[in-house]
XYZ file of C-alpha atoms in Angstrom:
604
model
C 100.286 69.070 -118.498
C 100.472 71.596 -115.689
C 102.901 69.346 -113.852
C 105.287 69.376 -116.819
C 105.597 73.152 -116.580
C 106.405 73.226 -112.872
C 109.683 74.279 -111.308
C 109.815 70.943 -109.480
C 109.536 69.096 -112.796
C 112.387 71.087 -114.312
C 114.563 70.355 -111.275
C 113.920 66.611 -111.546
C 114.613 66.633 -115.295
C 117.870 68.517 -114.725
C 118.863 66.020 -112.012
C 118.323 63.172 -114.463
C 120.238 65.009 -117.180
C 123.148 65.657 -114.822
C 123.307 61.977 -113.844
C 122.338 62.597 -110.211
C 119.175 60.529 -110.513
C 118.063 57.727 -112.801
C 114.900 57.953 -114.854
C 113.510 54.881 -113.078
C 114.134 56.464 -109.658
C 112.258 59.616 -110.615
C 109.376 57.676 -112.191
C 108.991 55.480 -109.112
C 109.108 58.482 -106.780
C 106.469 60.284 -108.854
C 104.145 57.289 -108.710
C 104.637 56.909 -104.972
C 104.430 60.600 -104.032
C 101.817 61.759 -106.551
C 103.539 65.000 -107.587
C 106.948 66.251 -108.700
C 107.355 68.423 -105.603
C 106.576 65.549 -103.240
C 108.797 63.221 -105.281
C 111.732 65.621 -105.003
C 111.344 65.930 -101.241
C 111.007 62.161 -100.899
C 114.237 61.463 -102.786
C 116.056 64.052 -100.689
C 114.763 62.425 -97.504
C 115.910 59.005 -98.739
C 119.373 60.316 -99.565
C 119.126 59.578 -103.286
C 120.351 63.121 -103.852
C 122.057 65.358 -101.288
C 121.441 69.013 -100.444
C 124.908 69.847 -101.752
C 124.189 68.158 -105.077
C 120.837 69.907 -105.320
C 122.392 73.303 -104.583
C 125.013 72.725 -107.283
C 122.310 71.680 -109.739
C 120.215 74.783 -109.040
C 123.187 77.111 -109.525
C 125.067 75.517 -112.406
C 122.352 73.845 -114.484
C 119.208 75.876 -113.830
C 120.737 79.313 -113.269
C 119.413 80.055 -109.767
C 122.058 82.509 -108.439
C 123.470 82.722 -104.899
C 123.301 86.129 -103.194
C 124.505 87.827 -100.023
C 121.390 89.079 -98.228
C 123.422 91.214 -95.829
C 124.001 93.696 -98.653
C 120.529 93.402 -100.187
C 117.280 95.263 -99.484
C 113.987 93.720 -100.667
C 111.404 95.818 -102.522
C 108.376 96.924 -100.511
C 106.077 95.760 -103.338
C 107.553 92.281 -103.157
C 107.119 92.123 -99.381
C 103.462 93.064 -99.830
C 102.865 90.235 -102.323
C 103.592 87.460 -99.828
C 101.697 87.377 -96.505
C 104.049 87.681 -93.545
C 102.758 84.430 -92.102
C 103.648 82.572 -95.307
C 107.142 84.102 -95.458
C 107.828 83.086 -91.850
C 106.351 79.595 -92.182
C 108.206 78.886 -95.430
C 111.442 80.663 -94.376
C 111.461 82.639 -97.607
C 112.126 86.344 -98.137
C 110.388 88.107 -101.070
C 112.970 90.255 -102.891
C 111.458 91.771 -106.026
C 108.706 91.305 -108.593
C 109.225 91.739 -112.336
C 106.433 91.236 -114.874
C 104.332 89.012 -112.636
C 107.211 86.858 -111.350
C 108.075 87.102 -107.644
C 111.684 86.297 -106.754
C 112.292 84.985 -103.234
C 115.431 84.088 -101.297
C 115.542 80.517 -99.975
C 117.974 79.245 -97.381
C 117.622 75.528 -98.034
C 117.891 74.016 -101.532
C 114.938 71.674 -100.896
C 112.674 74.723 -100.506
C 112.752 74.959 -104.307
C 110.081 72.240 -104.327
C 107.654 74.514 -102.453
C 107.687 77.316 -105.037
C 104.977 75.884 -107.311
C 102.456 75.602 -104.469
C 103.286 79.089 -103.213
C 102.965 80.583 -106.699
C 99.557 78.971 -107.104
C 98.531 80.233 -103.673
C 99.639 83.801 -104.367
C 98.600 83.880 -108.018
C 102.074 84.886 -109.305
C 104.965 83.252 -111.096
C 107.842 82.254 -108.841
C 111.624 82.429 -109.087
C 114.310 81.998 -106.459
C 117.822 82.927 -105.449
C 119.920 80.954 -102.984
C 121.251 82.358 -99.715
C 122.558 81.169 -96.367
C 119.733 79.899 -94.156
C 120.843 82.056 -91.225
C 120.871 85.145 -93.456
C 117.334 84.415 -94.643
C 116.057 84.092 -91.080
C 117.862 87.278 -90.035
C 116.470 89.192 -93.016
C 112.927 87.970 -92.289
C 113.311 89.207 -88.708
C 114.724 92.532 -89.949
C 112.131 93.299 -92.603
C 109.043 91.458 -91.321
C 109.551 91.656 -87.568
C 109.266 88.991 -84.903
C 106.433 86.489 -85.032
C 103.503 87.622 -82.851
C 102.115 85.444 -80.083
C 98.638 84.325 -81.121
C 95.741 83.341 -78.865
C 92.696 81.883 -80.567
C 89.635 83.954 -79.684
C 86.031 82.844 -79.500
C 83.712 85.156 -81.409
C 80.463 86.024 -79.609
C 77.483 86.573 -81.911
C 73.882 87.534 -81.234
C 71.738 84.890 -79.562
C 69.833 84.093 -82.737
C 73.047 83.053 -84.498
C 75.160 79.992 -83.868
C 78.483 80.451 -82.126
C 81.321 80.586 -84.674
C 84.966 79.925 -83.937
C 87.727 81.401 -86.042
C 88.922 77.836 -86.647
C 85.661 77.142 -88.494
C 86.980 79.308 -91.326
C 90.681 78.386 -91.500
C 93.111 76.199 -89.619
C 94.790 78.620 -87.233
C 98.541 78.630 -86.961
C 101.655 80.060 -88.537
C 100.079 80.078 -91.989
C 96.785 81.713 -91.010
C 95.826 83.857 -94.018
C 95.767 87.619 -93.578
C 92.702 89.131 -95.213
C 90.917 92.439 -95.150
C 87.277 93.359 -95.146
C 86.441 95.521 -98.139
C 86.281 99.158 -96.972
C 83.927 101.798 -98.273
C 85.095 103.634 -101.365
C 85.417 106.827 -99.334
C 86.620 105.189 -96.131
C 89.818 106.518 -94.557
C 93.083 104.680 -95.195
C 93.210 103.133 -91.746
C 90.313 100.799 -92.632
C 92.671 99.092 -95.076
C 94.973 97.900 -92.301
C 95.574 94.156 -92.452
C 93.400 91.987 -90.246
C 93.347 88.356 -89.295
C 90.388 86.244 -90.328
C 88.879 86.251 -86.869
C 88.993 90.070 -86.736
C 87.212 90.231 -90.094
C 84.489 87.878 -88.866
C 84.082 89.894 -85.672
C 83.885 93.324 -87.322
C 80.870 94.656 -89.159
C 81.182 95.904 -92.714
C 81.769 99.679 -92.903
C 78.756 101.776 -93.705
C 78.507 102.286 -97.442
C 80.903 99.448 -98.287
C 80.399 97.672 -101.595
C 78.761 94.302 -100.977
C 78.198 91.165 -103.005
C 75.030 89.173 -102.369
C 75.767 85.491 -103.002
C 72.254 84.352 -102.015
C 71.184 84.320 -105.667
C 73.390 81.230 -106.076
C 70.858 79.201 -104.095
C 68.471 79.419 -107.044
C 71.245 78.950 -109.647
C 69.370 80.957 -112.259
C 71.861 81.396 -115.118
C 70.795 84.967 -115.870
C 71.078 86.048 -112.232
C 74.451 84.320 -111.906
C 75.676 86.114 -115.050
C 74.671 89.448 -113.495
C 76.459 88.458 -110.275
C 79.666 87.661 -112.177
C 79.529 91.054 -113.881
C 78.967 92.803 -110.540
C 81.939 91.010 -108.960
C 84.272 91.928 -111.814
C 83.107 95.553 -111.828
C 83.695 95.888 -108.086
C 87.125 94.258 -108.460
C 88.160 96.723 -111.174
C 86.791 99.690 -109.210
C 88.749 98.552 -106.142
C 91.921 98.215 -108.237
C 92.116 94.467 -107.602
C 94.643 92.458 -109.586
C 92.942 89.115 -108.898
C 89.615 87.632 -107.856
C 89.745 84.375 -105.859
C 87.072 81.786 -105.129
C 88.648 79.799 -102.297
C 86.998 76.579 -101.072
C 87.437 75.606 -97.442
C 85.623 72.865 -95.532
C 81.895 73.610 -95.877
C 82.245 77.185 -97.215
C 83.915 79.139 -99.972
C 85.245 82.684 -99.864
C 85.151 85.456 -102.458
C 88.422 87.357 -102.047
C 90.050 90.267 -103.899
C 93.799 90.849 -104.041
C 94.398 94.597 -103.853
C 97.964 95.945 -103.803
C 99.288 92.570 -102.714
C 96.825 92.094 -99.850
C 93.749 89.884 -99.658
C 90.344 91.421 -99.018
C 87.482 89.142 -98.001
C 84.367 90.227 -99.862
C 81.799 87.520 -99.100
C 81.332 83.867 -98.225
C 78.675 81.211 -98.772
C 78.153 77.475 -98.328
C 80.434 75.390 -100.539
C 77.383 73.738 -102.099
C 76.562 77.091 -103.736
C 79.983 77.600 -105.302
C 79.582 75.574 -108.497
C 77.002 77.874 -110.157
C 79.335 80.833 -109.606
C 82.322 78.957 -111.051
C 80.184 77.940 -114.029
C 79.161 81.576 -114.418
C 82.795 82.739 -114.543
C 83.662 79.988 -117.033
C 80.703 80.939 -119.184
C 81.781 84.590 -119.073
C 85.252 83.535 -120.274
C 83.792 81.215 -122.966
C 85.051 78.108 -121.124
C 81.713 76.535 -120.317
C 82.512 73.203 -121.968
C 85.445 72.254 -119.726
C 84.700 69.569 -117.127
C 84.966 70.502 -113.452
C 87.564 67.792 -112.767
C 90.065 69.274 -115.236
C 92.350 72.297 -114.897
C 91.098 75.214 -116.951
C 92.933 78.172 -118.438
C 91.324 80.910 -120.522
C 92.008 84.475 -121.596
C 89.794 87.197 -122.973
C 89.456 90.940 -123.498
C 86.626 92.747 -121.761
C 85.438 96.215 -120.929
C 84.820 96.247 -117.177
C 83.634 99.358 -115.323
C 84.541 101.433 -118.361
C 88.113 100.134 -118.509
C 89.565 97.816 -121.179
C 91.195 94.884 -119.379
C 92.510 91.400 -120.067
C 91.046 88.609 -117.926
C 92.916 85.340 -117.408
C 90.849 82.652 -115.722
C 92.458 79.642 -114.058
C 90.462 76.879 -112.368
C 92.048 73.917 -110.594
C 90.255 71.019 -108.851
C 91.517 70.534 -105.271
C 90.608 68.143 -102.463
C 88.493 70.914 -100.928
C 86.727 71.835 -104.170
C 87.423 73.935 -107.248
C 89.781 76.871 -106.748
C 89.249 79.650 -109.267
C 91.458 82.697 -109.826
C 90.707 85.499 -112.281
C 93.684 87.774 -113.038
C 92.829 91.308 -114.134
C 95.455 93.254 -116.073
C 95.419 96.369 -118.196
C 95.856 95.827 -121.902
C 99.576 95.955 -122.602
C 101.148 98.018 -125.364
C 103.128 96.349 -128.111
C 106.379 94.598 -127.127
C 109.568 96.637 -126.894
C 112.306 96.029 -129.438
C 115.601 94.361 -128.571
C 117.538 97.623 -128.279
C 115.057 98.905 -125.685
C 115.481 95.660 -123.754
C 119.245 96.178 -123.526
C 120.768 94.432 -126.563
C 123.609 96.110 -128.440
C 122.990 97.510 -131.898
C 125.202 94.928 -133.610
C 123.542 92.013 -131.795
C 120.011 93.258 -132.471
C 120.828 93.733 -136.176
C 122.062 90.129 -136.341
C 118.893 88.788 -134.742
C 116.581 90.877 -136.888
C 118.446 89.762 -140.019
C 117.952 86.184 -138.868
C 114.220 86.795 -138.473
C 114.001 88.382 -141.924
C 116.057 85.908 -143.950
C 117.087 82.988 -141.773
C 115.932 79.447 -141.275
C 116.617 76.840 -138.626
C 116.261 77.201 -134.857
C 116.778 80.563 -133.145
C 117.182 79.554 -129.504
C 116.609 81.999 -126.616
C 118.004 80.538 -123.373
C 117.756 82.009 -119.900
C 116.925 81.014 -116.322
C 113.459 81.147 -114.786
C 112.486 84.816 -114.573
C 115.320 85.742 -116.954
C 113.124 87.639 -119.406
C 113.120 85.001 -122.155
C 109.518 85.692 -123.123
C 110.207 89.430 -123.433
C 112.863 88.800 -126.079
C 110.632 86.170 -127.676
C 107.845 88.710 -128.242
C 110.308 91.299 -129.595
C 111.382 88.801 -132.267
C 107.808 87.863 -133.172
C 106.852 91.536 -133.403
C 109.674 92.209 -135.866
C 108.777 89.144 -137.933
C 105.203 90.390 -138.270
C 106.372 93.900 -139.146
C 108.491 92.666 -142.069
C 105.581 90.722 -143.544
C 106.271 87.206 -142.291
C 103.437 84.859 -141.384
C 103.970 83.849 -137.757
C 102.448 81.004 -135.726
C 103.157 80.966 -131.977
C 102.334 78.319 -129.352
C 102.338 79.797 -125.839
C 101.574 78.629 -122.312
C 100.739 82.183 -121.246
C 100.207 85.218 -123.463
C 101.985 88.309 -122.170
C 101.497 90.421 -125.310
C 98.996 90.170 -128.129
C 100.421 90.869 -131.584
C 97.613 91.334 -134.127
C 99.525 89.877 -137.092
C 100.665 86.764 -135.184
C 98.566 83.602 -134.816
C 98.916 82.996 -131.076
C 97.708 79.706 -129.580
C 97.181 79.507 -125.812
C 97.756 75.997 -124.458
C 95.420 75.149 -121.601
C 96.522 72.556 -119.027
C 92.957 71.245 -118.951
C 92.940 70.180 -122.585
C 94.096 66.759 -123.797
C 95.863 68.471 -126.721
C 99.234 69.762 -125.599
C 101.765 72.250 -126.929
C 103.479 69.672 -129.143
C 100.210 68.828 -130.918
C 99.433 72.492 -131.572
C 102.968 73.030 -132.865
C 102.688 69.997 -135.173
C 99.434 71.371 -136.573
C 101.060 74.756 -137.188
C 103.766 73.214 -139.363
C 101.055 72.623 -141.972
C 99.703 76.170 -141.786
C 101.910 77.653 -144.550
C 103.837 79.616 -141.910
C 107.168 81.407 -142.409
C 108.058 81.624 -138.720
C 107.112 78.945 -136.182
C 107.486 79.783 -132.505
C 107.034 77.992 -129.192
C 107.544 79.731 -125.873
C 109.234 77.300 -123.500
C 110.352 73.999 -124.987
C 109.958 71.422 -122.233
C 110.285 67.946 -123.692
C 112.204 65.922 -126.258
C 109.025 65.817 -128.365
C 108.971 69.633 -128.495
C 112.612 69.703 -129.617
C 112.092 67.025 -132.277
C 109.136 68.935 -133.747
C 111.238 72.107 -133.863
C 113.977 70.184 -135.684
C 111.404 68.765 -138.119
C 110.025 72.233 -138.873
C 113.559 73.585 -139.357
C 114.171 70.790 -141.868
C 111.251 72.131 -143.921
C 113.052 75.461 -144.338
C 111.175 77.370 -141.672
C 112.587 79.687 -139.017
C 111.861 78.381 -135.519
C 111.943 80.834 -132.590
C 111.923 79.050 -129.262
C 112.806 79.621 -125.615
C 114.401 77.136 -123.252
C 115.352 77.192 -119.563
C 119.105 77.375 -119.035
C 121.661 79.599 -117.381
C 123.111 80.556 -120.780
C 123.290 79.303 -124.377
C 125.773 76.556 -123.582
C 123.758 75.057 -120.731
C 120.564 75.480 -122.734
C 121.963 73.375 -125.582
C 123.444 70.831 -123.173
C 120.074 70.436 -121.420
C 118.388 69.897 -124.790
C 120.790 67.005 -125.383
C 120.074 65.718 -121.882
C 116.380 65.495 -122.747
C 117.290 62.771 -125.237
C 117.512 64.861 -128.399
C 119.531 63.249 -131.206
C 122.801 65.293 -131.265
C 123.418 65.327 -135.036
C 119.852 66.467 -135.793
C 119.974 69.212 -133.169
C 123.376 70.442 -134.363
C 122.199 70.691 -137.965
C 119.025 72.598 -136.989
C 120.554 75.212 -134.653
C 121.376 78.488 -136.405
C 121.584 81.237 -133.774
C 121.533 81.243 -129.971
C 120.729 83.987 -127.455
C 121.525 83.802 -123.756
C 120.256 86.373 -121.279
C 119.785 87.427 -117.659
C 117.741 90.261 -116.105
C 119.561 92.846 -113.976
C 118.071 95.793 -112.114
C 119.139 99.289 -113.150
C 120.310 102.077 -110.865
C 117.810 104.718 -109.838
C 118.786 107.851 -111.840
C 117.712 110.136 -108.977
C 120.043 108.757 -106.314
C 122.949 107.201 -108.236
C 126.399 108.229 -107.038
C 129.841 107.535 -108.449
C 132.129 105.262 -106.481
C 135.103 102.952 -106.855
C 133.638 99.604 -105.943
C 136.111 96.829 -105.031
C 133.919 94.473 -107.056
C 134.540 96.453 -110.261
C 138.117 95.190 -110.535
C 136.855 91.587 -110.365
C 134.613 91.904 -113.432
C 136.344 89.952 -116.233
C 137.731 92.457 -118.741
C 137.346 95.511 -116.491
C 140.065 98.126 -116.711
C 141.896 99.208 -113.526
C 140.374 102.141 -111.637
C 136.955 101.751 -113.233
C 134.544 104.304 -111.736
C 131.042 102.895 -111.310
C 127.638 104.049 -110.087
C 125.277 102.698 -107.454
C 121.836 103.806 -106.271
C 121.862 104.842 -102.624
C 118.083 104.840 -102.117
C 115.575 107.669 -102.242
C 111.790 108.171 -102.072
C 111.521 107.842 -105.870
C 112.823 104.273 -105.790
C 111.365 103.256 -102.440
C 114.845 103.504 -100.904
C 115.991 100.461 -102.876
C 118.473 102.210 -105.175
C 116.898 100.523 -108.202
C 114.486 101.719 -110.878
C 113.554 99.350 -113.670
C 115.492 96.513 -115.230
C 117.509 95.698 -118.318
C 118.825 92.510 -119.915
C 122.398 91.374 -120.449
C 122.765 89.272 -123.571
C 125.125 86.936 -125.380
C 124.609 85.945 -129.033
C 126.159 82.839 -130.607
C 126.047 81.994 -134.329
C 126.222 78.186 -134.508
C 129.212 77.874 -136.819
C 130.406 74.514 -138.161
C 133.037 74.045 -135.408
C 130.374 74.647 -132.736
C 127.924 72.306 -134.478
C 130.603 69.623 -134.657
C 130.996 69.643 -130.876
C 127.211 69.482 -130.379
C 126.895 66.656 -132.930
C 129.379 64.629 -130.864
C 127.241 65.209 -127.763
C 130.023 67.271 -126.204
C 130.063 68.439 -122.610
C 129.060 71.953 -121.555
C 132.747 72.822 -121.201
C 133.497 71.655 -124.749
C 130.558 73.573 -126.214
C 131.567 76.723 -124.314
C 135.154 76.452 -125.548
C 133.942 76.159 -129.148
C 131.536 79.085 -128.671
C 134.312 81.349 -127.364
C 136.534 80.308 -130.256
C 133.687 81.275 -132.598
C 133.834 84.825 -131.213
C 130.787 84.849 -128.934
C 130.748 87.870 -126.621
C 129.793 86.434 -123.218
C 127.055 87.907 -121.058
C 129.558 89.238 -118.550
C 130.960 91.498 -121.292
C 127.470 92.848 -121.937
C 127.101 93.436 -118.206
C 130.466 95.207 -118.024
C 129.344 97.626 -120.742
C 126.291 98.525 -118.665
C 128.455 98.999 -115.572
C 130.731 101.347 -117.530
C 127.671 103.338 -118.610
C 126.560 103.681 -114.975
C 123.341 101.835 -115.708
C 124.083 98.824 -113.485
C 126.132 98.575 -110.284
C 128.893 95.944 -109.926
C 127.042 94.537 -106.918
C 123.891 93.946 -108.963
C 125.873 92.390 -111.803
C 127.589 90.081 -109.315
C 124.222 89.108 -107.838
C 123.167 87.838 -111.241
C 126.438 86.670 -112.809
C 128.408 85.641 -109.658
C 131.746 86.670 -111.149
C 133.336 87.443 -107.734
C 133.222 83.850 -106.498
């Protein structure tokens, strides 16, 4: 189940849909390689698909934009999320982070297959933009500095202890993790400087530092383990940690906190003592019945160290042992409405009217990291507010809406999203919703529910509405059934907004290239200041397009028309394209032409 949600899986499915690869080729590669990422790399190595074809697929079908890094400055927060050693080894430059998704620049199209592993390693969602390989390397050198020369030290310990080498903890090399020993609560800032693993092993813990005693795991007393779990979570919240990691390695495991993007080593113990602690965390999250050889996902509210937080626990079996990550987030407020997200008044009224009185499929299409879920929750919130009964199947819950029945699909369960959605059809529900349709079975169930007179709100990965619908057909959906079920479509992209404190007016040469822009258009651009971390950006907004599926548009879809044919019918139906929405924000001085071009690529 987890594999089906991966970026690598979506790339392979898009390659099949575009005719670059055959289903049999992909199936054989998956069996041989064991994973979608390895299968993709294998087929590239064998020449079944070329780098040029892959780059075209990523841009045109999946909506991964191409950017010019020479005119782009990454956010400091994004740079802190990815260890420098990982960025250098992977040849990726972190650019910005929005709502838990880290966007990186990649210089080679095949690097897209590494994103899933990196996201799991860092505990964040991943998205990518494409750039020239030489520009990526130059930007890494500019923002991260040259790679240091490393000499493996031997750590000398007291005579009564065995000699320990740094290599006993991690394989040393370009990807050596950077961790930090937990400093005392009142320790000066310099104790938080990043250290290599061997420096952490060599140094003693600061006087007064918070410690975690893992020796109680040797007894595996459930009550003592429960107290230990509570202590770990309280210390993590007090330290301001966003995640707690239990990392297995060789004969040991490490308890690590992620604080402000950096890893802090808290404690370690023999790997044989890890299972009671993992069981304790699962029990705390009410997941005690899940077998150790299955992926586990759970979510709960808790009051930790006097603060209300949401805990999301993820456990994955690896060759080294179970890897457990607990994400700690503050309880979020209710979702913002569509107008706050950036939609025009006329478009938001149309969508809300659809939620109140419509039936059929309301499709929200956008690329990875394009804010689809944000719009999804805004629609569900409005449905609940107008008295509709709402049933939502989700693979991650970003917002909790009290009046909505939200089902979290765990990758460790044999029952998948489609089964939960099928069960919801019989729940006397006005509005059915599924965040991220990923298979033909999902689409067919949505069509079935629409045939029963229900409104179906769903999201799907695509660069815009047209490519979203075309990819649904490529999954094997029956064209006539899909055409009859579709009622309203929404396409969207996320763009960063200018910092209001340092924005200046200018006549950008790019402004004249925006389709529909009037001559001499005066625009604004953030120049960078302390308030925005010298990036020129503060916050983000969404550019939208809304398409009512009129009979002429449905007729093209029913014939299984190409993306070009569907787009032509959509424009004839009066759809305002996303670039027009972006132009309005440029006119208002909210977005710079350069940022709009980064997302929409109108200057090419």
